[in-house]
Amino acid sequence: MAISGRFVLLALLGLVPVLLLPRWDTALTVLLVLALLLTLEVGLAASLRGIDVQRTESGNVTLHGTATSTITVRNNGRRRLRATMRDAWQPSAGAQNPVQDVEVPAGESRRVTVRLHPVRRGDLRAPHVTLRSYGPLRLAARQRTLACPGSLRVLPPFHSRRHLPSKLRKLRELDGKAAVQIRGAGTEFDSLRDYVRGDDVRSIDWRATARRSAVVVRTWRPERDRRVVIILDTSRTSAARIDDEPRLDTGMEAALLLAVLAERGGDRVDFLAFDRRPRARAGSATTGNLLGQLVKAMAPLEAELIELDWSAIPGQVRAISAHRSLVVLLTSLEGGAPEEGLIPTAAQLAQQHVVVVASVRDPMLGLMLRERSNASSVFRAAAAERALLEREAVSTQLRHQGAEVVDAEPHQLPPQLADMYIRLKAAGRL
């Protein structure tokens, strides 16, 4: 039983004459009247044992989007239900109106809609709802918590989608689908055309030249149906927040843009989230929309507070592709001991594959490096300089081992990684 604020106020007002009355029997009578009023109010409130609640699944929504959760309240009792309902969504679901009044006549049902504005990616849940049934005067109420499980999957927002049209335009230029034709790029035969000054003589097709009595050259295009393997680091280093966003989420943005671009370019894409074991998989080999598969696979991912098992990465790549592929490692350059994990693994992979290491750089390092107005800022600038030099040293070692490195700030990492993919295509390395 719950007592409302109205009854508490009424009881306080009733105590005034009780304290002023000289006779205790009269005071006792007033208290009995208040108790009787409370009992009557609770008795007139609709029983919650005959109430059923059902929830309609909210489905999926992108981060910072808007969703709704609809609850149907069915009154199987004999009295009209006058109640306040509270939907128990976790705070990160951003419920706008979790507490609402509902009135349901006997034998009928009503729908209650809760608006959600999630502020965190992942699976969000509401295990139950709480109903508080009031009497006619709303002085007292019955309260009961009913199981009504609901869930909402919040997908990555894919803000880097805005870069996709310009990157696709560049990719079509390589494939010969646009007006611009890049000579000599790629290793897959495209067509024959007449020789012009400046063409590579090694591209001359002598048989076609003999048939036409004119010099004919072959044109090439980047090979299609290549394998692109994207490995996202979900170990402890991915939990760091850079520019008010977890490193893991920035890696997802870069992986999404690269995966969609590579698929549109005719390549086969495989995605793996890994730390000590696989956390999520997706690929264009399976049926369905690749982008839809990727965002669903990425949505529940969280950073695991464990070290990445670098020794297992080559085996995971072999299990995905036994042929020469583009292997993209979305990880950190400064985490742990790169000379014992990242660098040897990249060197091993580079013996068979084209390896790209992509890492997000904290923009605060650049700000600290430029600010030297006092002694404290000078020390911070020195620390930033050292951190940047260490990152550059790791990048240099990776390049010496045959890997490419993309080290950029959060909003620049996705487009720069896409540009690296396009450059590798243009150079015929894929």
Coordinates of C-alpha atoms in Angstrom, one line a residue:
M1 CA 0.0 0.0 0.0
A2 CA 1.3 3.5 -0.9
I3 CA 0.2 6.7 0.8
S4 CA 0.0 9.8 -1.5
G5 CA 1.1 13.3 -0.6
R6 CA -2.5 14.3 -0.4
F7 CA -3.2 12.0 2.5
V8 CA 0.0 13.1 4.3
L9 CA -1.2 16.7 4.0
L10 CA -4.7 15.7 5.2
A11 CA -3.2 13.8 8.2
L12 CA -1.1 16.8 9.2
L13 CA -4.1 19.0 9.1
G14 CA -6.0 16.5 11.1
L15 CA -3.4 16.5 13.8
V16 CA -3.9 20.2 14.5
P17 CA -7.4 19.7 16.1
V18 CA -6.2 16.5 17.8
L19 CA -3.5 18.4 19.6
L20 CA -5.9 21.2 20.6
L21 CA -8.8 19.0 21.7
P22 CA -8.9 18.7 25.5
R23 CA -10.4 15.2 25.6
W24 CA -8.5 12.1 24.3
D25 CA -11.7 10.3 23.2
T26 CA -12.4 13.0 20.7
A27 CA -8.8 13.0 19.4
L28 CA -9.0 9.2 19.1
T29 CA -12.2 9.6 17.1
V30 CA -10.5 11.9 14.6
L31 CA -7.6 9.4 14.1
L32 CA -10.0 6.6 13.6
V33 CA -11.8 8.6 10.9
L34 CA -8.5 9.2 9.1
A35 CA -7.7 5.5 9.3
L36 CA -11.1 4.5 8.1
L37 CA -10.8 7.0 5.2
L38 CA -7.4 5.5 4.3
T39 CA -8.7 2.0 4.4
L40 CA -11.8 2.9 2.3
E41 CA -9.6 4.6 -0.3
V42 CA -7.3 1.6 -0.6
G43 CA -10.4 -0.7 -0.8
L44 CA -11.9 1.3 -3.7
A45 CA -8.6 1.3 -5.7
A46 CA -8.7 -1.3 -8.5
S47 CA -6.9 -4.5 -7.7
L48 CA -3.6 -5.0 -9.6
R49 CA -3.9 -8.8 -9.7
G50 CA -6.2 -8.6 -12.6
I51 CA -4.0 -6.3 -14.7
D52 CA -2.0 -7.6 -17.6
V53 CA 0.7 -5.7 -19.4
Q54 CA 2.3 -6.5 -22.8
R55 CA 5.1 -4.7 -24.6
T56 CA 5.6 -4.3 -28.3
E57 CA 9.2 -4.8 -29.4
S58 CA 11.0 -1.5 -30.2
G59 CA 13.3 -3.0 -32.8
N60 CA 16.5 -1.2 -33.8
V61 CA 17.5 2.5 -33.8
T62 CA 20.7 4.3 -34.6
L63 CA 22.5 6.1 -31.8
H64 CA 20.9 9.5 -30.9
G65 CA 17.9 8.5 -33.0
T66 CA 14.3 8.3 -31.7
A67 CA 12.3 5.1 -30.9
T68 CA 9.1 4.3 -29.1
S69 CA 8.1 1.5 -26.7
T70 CA 4.4 0.7 -26.6
I71 CA 2.9 -1.0 -23.6
T72 CA -0.7 -2.4 -23.6
V73 CA -2.4 -2.3 -20.2
R74 CA -5.4 -4.7 -19.9
N75 CA -7.8 -4.4 -17.0
N76 CA -9.4 -7.8 -16.3
G77 CA -10.9 -6.6 -13.0
R78 CA -14.3 -5.3 -12.1
R79 CA -13.3 -1.7 -11.2
R80 CA -12.0 1.1 -13.3
L81 CA -8.2 1.4 -13.0
R82 CA -6.8 4.8 -12.2
A83 CA -3.1 4.4 -12.0
T84 CA 0.4 5.8 -12.6
M85 CA 2.7 3.6 -14.6
R86 CA 6.5 3.8 -14.6
D87 CA 8.5 2.1 -17.3
A88 CA 11.9 0.9 -15.9
W89 CA 14.2 1.7 -18.9
Q90 CA 17.9 2.1 -18.0
P91 CA 19.1 5.7 -18.0
S92 CA 21.1 5.5 -21.2
A93 CA 17.9 4.7 -23.1
G94 CA 16.9 8.3 -22.6
A95 CA 13.2 7.7 -21.8
Q96 CA 11.4 11.0 -22.3
N97 CA 8.2 10.2 -20.5
P98 CA 8.7 7.0 -18.4
V99 CA 6.0 8.0 -15.8
Q100 CA 2.5 8.4 -17.2
D101 CA -1.1 8.4 -15.8
V102 CA -3.4 5.7 -17.3
E103 CA -7.1 5.1 -16.8
V104 CA -8.6 1.8 -18.0
P105 CA -12.3 0.9 -17.6
A106 CA -13.1 -2.7 -16.5
G107 CA -12.7 -5.2 -19.3
E108 CA -10.9 -2.8 -21.6
S109 CA -7.2 -2.0 -22.5
R110 CA -5.2 1.1 -23.2
R111 CA -1.9 1.7 -24.9
V112 CA 0.9 3.8 -23.3
T113 CA 3.8 5.0 -25.5
V114 CA 7.2 5.8 -24.1
R115 CA 9.5 7.9 -26.3
L116 CA 13.2 6.8 -26.2
H117 CA 16.2 8.9 -27.2
P118 CA 19.2 6.6 -26.6
V119 CA 22.6 8.1 -25.7
R120 CA 24.7 4.9 -25.7
R121 CA 25.2 2.2 -28.3
G122 CA 24.4 -1.5 -27.5
D123 CA 21.5 -3.5 -26.2
L124 CA 19.3 -1.5 -23.8
R125 CA 16.6 -3.3 -21.6
A126 CA 13.6 -2.6 -19.5
P127 CA 12.8 -5.6 -17.2
H128 CA 9.4 -4.5 -15.8
V129 CA 6.9 -1.8 -15.3
T130 CA 5.4 -0.5 -12.0
L131 CA 1.8 0.3 -11.5
R132 CA 0.3 2.4 -8.7
S133 CA -3.5 2.1 -8.5
Y134 CA -5.3 5.0 -6.7
G135 CA -8.7 5.3 -5.2
P136 CA -11.2 7.9 -6.3
L137 CA -9.6 10.7 -4.1
R138 CA -6.0 9.6 -4.9
L139 CA -5.2 9.6 -1.2
A140 CA -3.8 6.1 -1.1
A141 CA -2.8 3.5 -3.6
R142 CA -1.9 -0.1 -4.2
Q143 CA 1.4 -0.7 -6.0
R144 CA 2.8 -3.7 -7.9
T145 CA 5.7 -4.4 -10.2
L146 CA 4.9 -6.5 -13.2
A147 CA 7.4 -8.3 -15.4
C148 CA 7.3 -6.8 -18.9
P149 CA 10.7 -7.3 -20.5
G150 CA 11.6 -5.1 -23.4
S151 CA 14.8 -4.4 -25.4
L152 CA 16.2 -1.9 -27.8
R153 CA 19.2 -2.4 -30.0
V154 CA 21.1 0.8 -30.6
L155 CA 23.1 0.6 -33.8
P156 CA 26.3 2.6 -34.7
P157 CA 25.3 5.9 -36.3
F158 CA 27.7 5.6 -39.3
H159 CA 28.4 9.4 -39.5
S160 CA 31.2 8.7 -42.0
R161 CA 28.5 7.8 -44.6
R162 CA 28.8 11.4 -45.8
H163 CA 32.2 10.6 -47.2
L164 CA 30.9 7.7 -49.2
P165 CA 29.8 9.5 -52.4
S166 CA 33.2 11.2 -53.0
K167 CA 35.1 8.0 -52.3
L168 CA 32.9 6.0 -54.7
R169 CA 33.5 8.6 -57.4
K170 CA 37.2 8.1 -57.0
L171 CA 36.8 4.3 -57.1
R172 CA 34.7 4.5 -60.2
E173 CA 37.5 6.4 -61.9
L174 CA 39.8 3.5 -61.3
D175 CA 37.2 1.1 -62.7
G176 CA 36.8 3.2 -65.8
K177 CA 33.2 4.0 -65.0
A178 CA 33.8 7.7 -65.0
A179 CA 35.2 10.1 -67.6
V180 CA 38.6 10.0 -66.1
Q181 CA 40.7 6.9 -67.1
I182 CA 43.8 6.1 -65.1
R183 CA 46.4 4.4 -67.3
G184 CA 48.3 1.4 -66.1
A185 CA 46.4 1.0 -62.9
G186 CA 45.4 -2.6 -61.9
T187 CA 46.2 -6.0 -63.3
E188 CA 42.8 -7.1 -64.7
F189 CA 42.3 -6.8 -68.5
D190 CA 39.7 -4.2 -69.5
S191 CA 39.7 -3.4 -73.2
L192 CA 41.8 -2.6 -76.3
R193 CA 42.4 0.8 -77.8
D194 CA 44.7 2.6 -80.2
Y195 CA 48.2 3.4 -79.0
V196 CA 48.9 7.1 -78.1
R197 CA 52.2 8.7 -77.2
G198 CA 53.1 8.0 -73.6
D199 CA 51.5 4.6 -73.4
D200 CA 53.6 1.8 -71.8
V201 CA 55.0 -0.3 -74.7
R202 CA 54.7 -3.3 -72.5
S203 CA 50.9 -3.0 -72.9
I204 CA 51.0 -3.4 -76.7
D205 CA 48.9 -6.3 -77.9
W206 CA 50.9 -7.6 -80.8
R207 CA 48.2 -10.1 -82.1
A208 CA 45.6 -7.4 -82.2
T209 CA 48.1 -5.0 -83.8
A210 CA 48.8 -7.5 -86.6
R211 CA 45.1 -8.0 -87.3
R212 CA 44.3 -4.3 -87.5
S213 CA 47.6 -3.0 -89.0
A214 CA 47.7 -0.4 -86.3
V215 CA 49.3 -0.4 -82.9
V216 CA 46.8 -1.5 -80.2
V217 CA 47.4 -1.5 -76.5
R218 CA 45.6 -3.2 -73.6
T219 CA 44.0 -1.2 -70.8
W220 CA 43.8 -2.5 -67.3
R221 CA 41.7 -2.0 -64.3
P222 CA 42.1 -2.9 -60.7
E223 CA 41.1 -6.5 -60.0
R224 CA 37.7 -7.1 -58.6
D225 CA 36.5 -9.8 -56.1
R226 CA 39.6 -9.3 -53.9
R227 CA 39.4 -10.1 -50.2
V228 CA 39.4 -7.3 -47.6
V229 CA 39.7 -8.5 -44.0
I230 CA 38.9 -5.9 -41.3
I231 CA 40.0 -6.8 -37.8
L232 CA 38.7 -4.5 -35.0
D233 CA 40.6 -4.5 -31.7
T234 CA 38.1 -4.8 -28.8
S235 CA 40.7 -5.2 -26.0
R236 CA 41.3 -2.7 -23.2
T237 CA 42.9 0.0 -25.3
S238 CA 39.7 0.4 -27.3
A239 CA 37.9 1.6 -24.1
A240 CA 39.9 4.9 -24.1
R241 CA 37.8 8.0 -24.9
I242 CA 39.3 10.2 -27.5
D243 CA 37.5 13.4 -28.4
D244 CA 34.5 12.4 -26.2
E245 CA 34.1 9.1 -28.1
P246 CA 35.4 5.6 -27.3
R247 CA 38.2 4.5 -29.6
L248 CA 36.1 1.4 -30.3
D249 CA 33.3 3.5 -31.8
T250 CA 35.8 5.5 -34.0
G251 CA 37.1 2.1 -35.3
M252 CA 33.6 1.1 -36.1
E253 CA 33.0 4.2 -38.2
A254 CA 36.2 3.6 -40.1
A255 CA 35.4 -0.1 -40.6
L256 CA 31.9 0.7 -41.9
L257 CA 33.1 3.2 -44.5
L258 CA 35.9 0.9 -45.7
A259 CA 33.6 -2.1 -45.9
V260 CA 30.8 -0.4 -47.8
L261 CA 33.4 1.2 -50.2
A262 CA 35.1 -2.1 -50.8
E263 CA 31.9 -3.9 -51.4
R264 CA 30.8 -1.3 -53.9
G265 CA 34.2 -1.7 -55.6
G266 CA 33.5 -5.4 -56.2
D267 CA 35.6 -6.8 -53.4
R268 CA 34.7 -9.4 -50.8
V269 CA 34.7 -8.0 -47.3
D270 CA 35.0 -9.9 -44.0
F271 CA 34.8 -8.2 -40.6
L272 CA 36.1 -9.6 -37.3
A273 CA 36.0 -8.1 -33.8
F274 CA 38.7 -9.8 -31.7
D275 CA 40.6 -9.5 -28.4
R276 CA 41.3 -13.0 -27.1
R277 CA 38.4 -14.6 -28.9
P278 CA 36.1 -13.5 -31.7
R279 CA 33.4 -11.1 -30.5
A280 CA 31.5 -10.5 -33.8
R281 CA 31.7 -11.6 -37.4
A282 CA 30.1 -10.4 -40.6
G283 CA 30.9 -10.6 -44.3
S284 CA 29.7 -10.1 -47.8
A285 CA 29.9 -13.8 -48.6
T286 CA 26.6 -14.4 -46.7
T287 CA 23.3 -13.5 -48.0
G288 CA 21.8 -10.1 -47.2
N289 CA 22.9 -6.5 -47.0
L290 CA 26.5 -6.1 -45.8
L291 CA 25.9 -2.8 -44.1
G292 CA 22.9 -4.2 -42.2
Q293 CA 25.0 -7.2 -41.1
L294 CA 27.8 -5.0 -39.9
V295 CA 25.8 -2.6 -37.8
K296 CA 23.9 -5.5 -36.1
A297 CA 27.2 -7.3 -35.4
M298 CA 28.8 -4.1 -34.0
A299 CA 25.9 -2.9 -31.9
P300 CA 26.5 -5.1 -28.8
L301 CA 30.3 -4.8 -28.9
E302 CA 31.9 -3.4 -25.8
A303 CA 35.6 -3.0 -24.9
E304 CA 37.0 -5.9 -22.9
L305 CA 39.4 -5.1 -20.1
I306 CA 42.0 -7.7 -21.3
E307 CA 45.0 -7.6 -23.5
L308 CA 44.8 -8.5 -27.2
D309 CA 46.2 -11.9 -28.1
W310 CA 48.3 -10.9 -31.1
S311 CA 49.7 -14.4 -31.6
A312 CA 46.2 -15.5 -32.6
I313 CA 45.6 -12.9 -35.3
P314 CA 47.5 -14.7 -38.2
G315 CA 45.4 -17.8 -37.5
Q316 CA 42.2 -15.8 -37.6
V317 CA 43.2 -14.3 -40.9
R318 CA 44.1 -17.7 -42.4
A319 CA 40.7 -19.0 -41.3
I320 CA 39.0 -16.2 -43.2
S321 CA 41.1 -16.1 -46.3
A322 CA 43.9 -18.4 -47.6
H323 CA 44.6 -16.0 -50.5
R324 CA 46.4 -12.7 -50.7
S325 CA 44.1 -10.1 -49.1
L326 CA 44.0 -6.6 -47.8
V327 CA 44.2 -7.0 -44.0
V328 CA 43.2 -3.9 -42.0
L329 CA 44.1 -3.8 -38.3
L330 CA 42.1 -1.2 -36.4
T331 CA 44.0 -0.9 -33.2
S332 CA 46.1 1.4 -31.0
L333 CA 49.7 2.3 -31.7
E334 CA 50.6 3.1 -28.1
G335 CA 49.0 0.3 -26.2
G336 CA 51.1 -2.3 -24.5
A337 CA 54.4 -3.2 -26.1
P338 CA 54.0 -2.8 -29.9
E339 CA 57.5 -4.3 -30.5
E340 CA 56.3 -7.6 -28.9
G341 CA 52.7 -7.7 -30.3
L342 CA 51.7 -5.4 -33.1
I343 CA 54.9 -5.1 -35.1
P344 CA 55.8 -8.8 -35.2
T345 CA 52.2 -9.7 -36.2
A346 CA 52.1 -7.1 -38.9
A347 CA 55.4 -8.3 -40.2
Q348 CA 54.2 -11.9 -40.3
L349 CA 51.0 -10.9 -42.1
A350 CA 52.8 -8.7 -44.6
Q351 CA 54.7 -11.7 -46.0
Q352 CA 51.5 -12.9 -47.7
H353 CA 49.0 -10.0 -47.5
V354 CA 48.8 -6.3 -47.9
V355 CA 48.6 -4.9 -44.3
V356 CA 47.2 -1.6 -43.2
V357 CA 47.4 -0.5 -39.5
A358 CA 44.8 2.2 -38.7
S359 CA 44.9 4.0 -35.4
V360 CA 43.1 7.0 -34.0
R361 CA 45.2 9.8 -32.6
D362 CA 44.1 12.1 -29.7
P363 CA 43.7 15.7 -31.0
M364 CA 44.6 16.9 -27.5
L365 CA 48.2 16.0 -28.3
G366 CA 48.3 18.7 -31.0
L367 CA 46.6 21.3 -28.8
M368 CA 49.0 20.6 -25.9
L369 CA 52.0 20.8 -28.3
R370 CA 51.1 24.3 -29.4
E371 CA 50.2 25.7 -25.9
R372 CA 53.4 26.9 -24.1
S373 CA 52.3 30.0 -22.3
N374 CA 53.4 28.9 -18.8
A375 CA 55.6 26.3 -17.1
S376 CA 52.8 23.7 -16.7
S377 CA 51.8 24.0 -20.4
V378 CA 55.5 23.6 -21.4
F379 CA 55.7 20.3 -19.5
R380 CA 52.4 19.2 -21.1
A381 CA 53.8 20.1 -24.5
A382 CA 56.9 18.1 -23.8
A383 CA 54.8 15.0 -22.8
A384 CA 52.7 15.5 -26.0
E385 CA 55.9 15.7 -28.1
R386 CA 57.2 12.5 -26.6
A387 CA 53.9 10.7 -27.2
L388 CA 53.9 11.8 -30.8
L389 CA 57.5 10.8 -31.3
E390 CA 56.7 7.3 -29.9
R391 CA 53.8 6.9 -32.3
E392 CA 55.9 8.0 -35.2
A393 CA 58.6 5.5 -34.2
V394 CA 56.1 2.7 -34.1
S395 CA 54.7 3.8 -37.5
T396 CA 58.2 3.8 -39.0
Q397 CA 58.9 0.3 -37.8
L398 CA 55.6 -0.9 -39.2
R399 CA 56.5 0.6 -42.6
H400 CA 59.9 -1.1 -42.5
Q401 CA 58.1 -4.4 -42.1
G402 CA 56.0 -3.7 -45.2
A403 CA 52.8 -2.4 -43.6
E404 CA 51.0 0.8 -44.4
V405 CA 50.0 3.1 -41.5
V406 CA 47.0 5.4 -41.2
D407 CA 47.3 7.5 -38.0
A408 CA 44.7 10.2 -37.8
E409 CA 42.3 12.1 -35.5
P410 CA 38.8 10.7 -34.9
H411 CA 36.9 12.5 -37.6
Q412 CA 39.7 12.0 -40.1
L413 CA 40.4 8.4 -39.6
P414 CA 37.5 6.9 -41.7
P415 CA 38.1 9.1 -44.9
Q416 CA 41.9 8.6 -44.7
L417 CA 41.6 4.9 -44.4
A418 CA 39.3 4.9 -47.4
D419 CA 41.8 7.0 -49.3
M420 CA 44.5 4.4 -48.4
Y421 CA 42.3 1.7 -49.9
I422 CA 41.9 3.7 -53.1
R423 CA 45.6 4.4 -53.4
L424 CA 46.4 0.7 -53.0
K425 CA 43.8 -0.1 -55.7
A426 CA 45.3 2.5 -58.0
A427 CA 48.8 1.1 -57.5
G428 CA 47.6 -2.4 -58.4
R429 CA 48.6 -3.8 -55.0
L430 CA 45.2 -5.4 -54.5

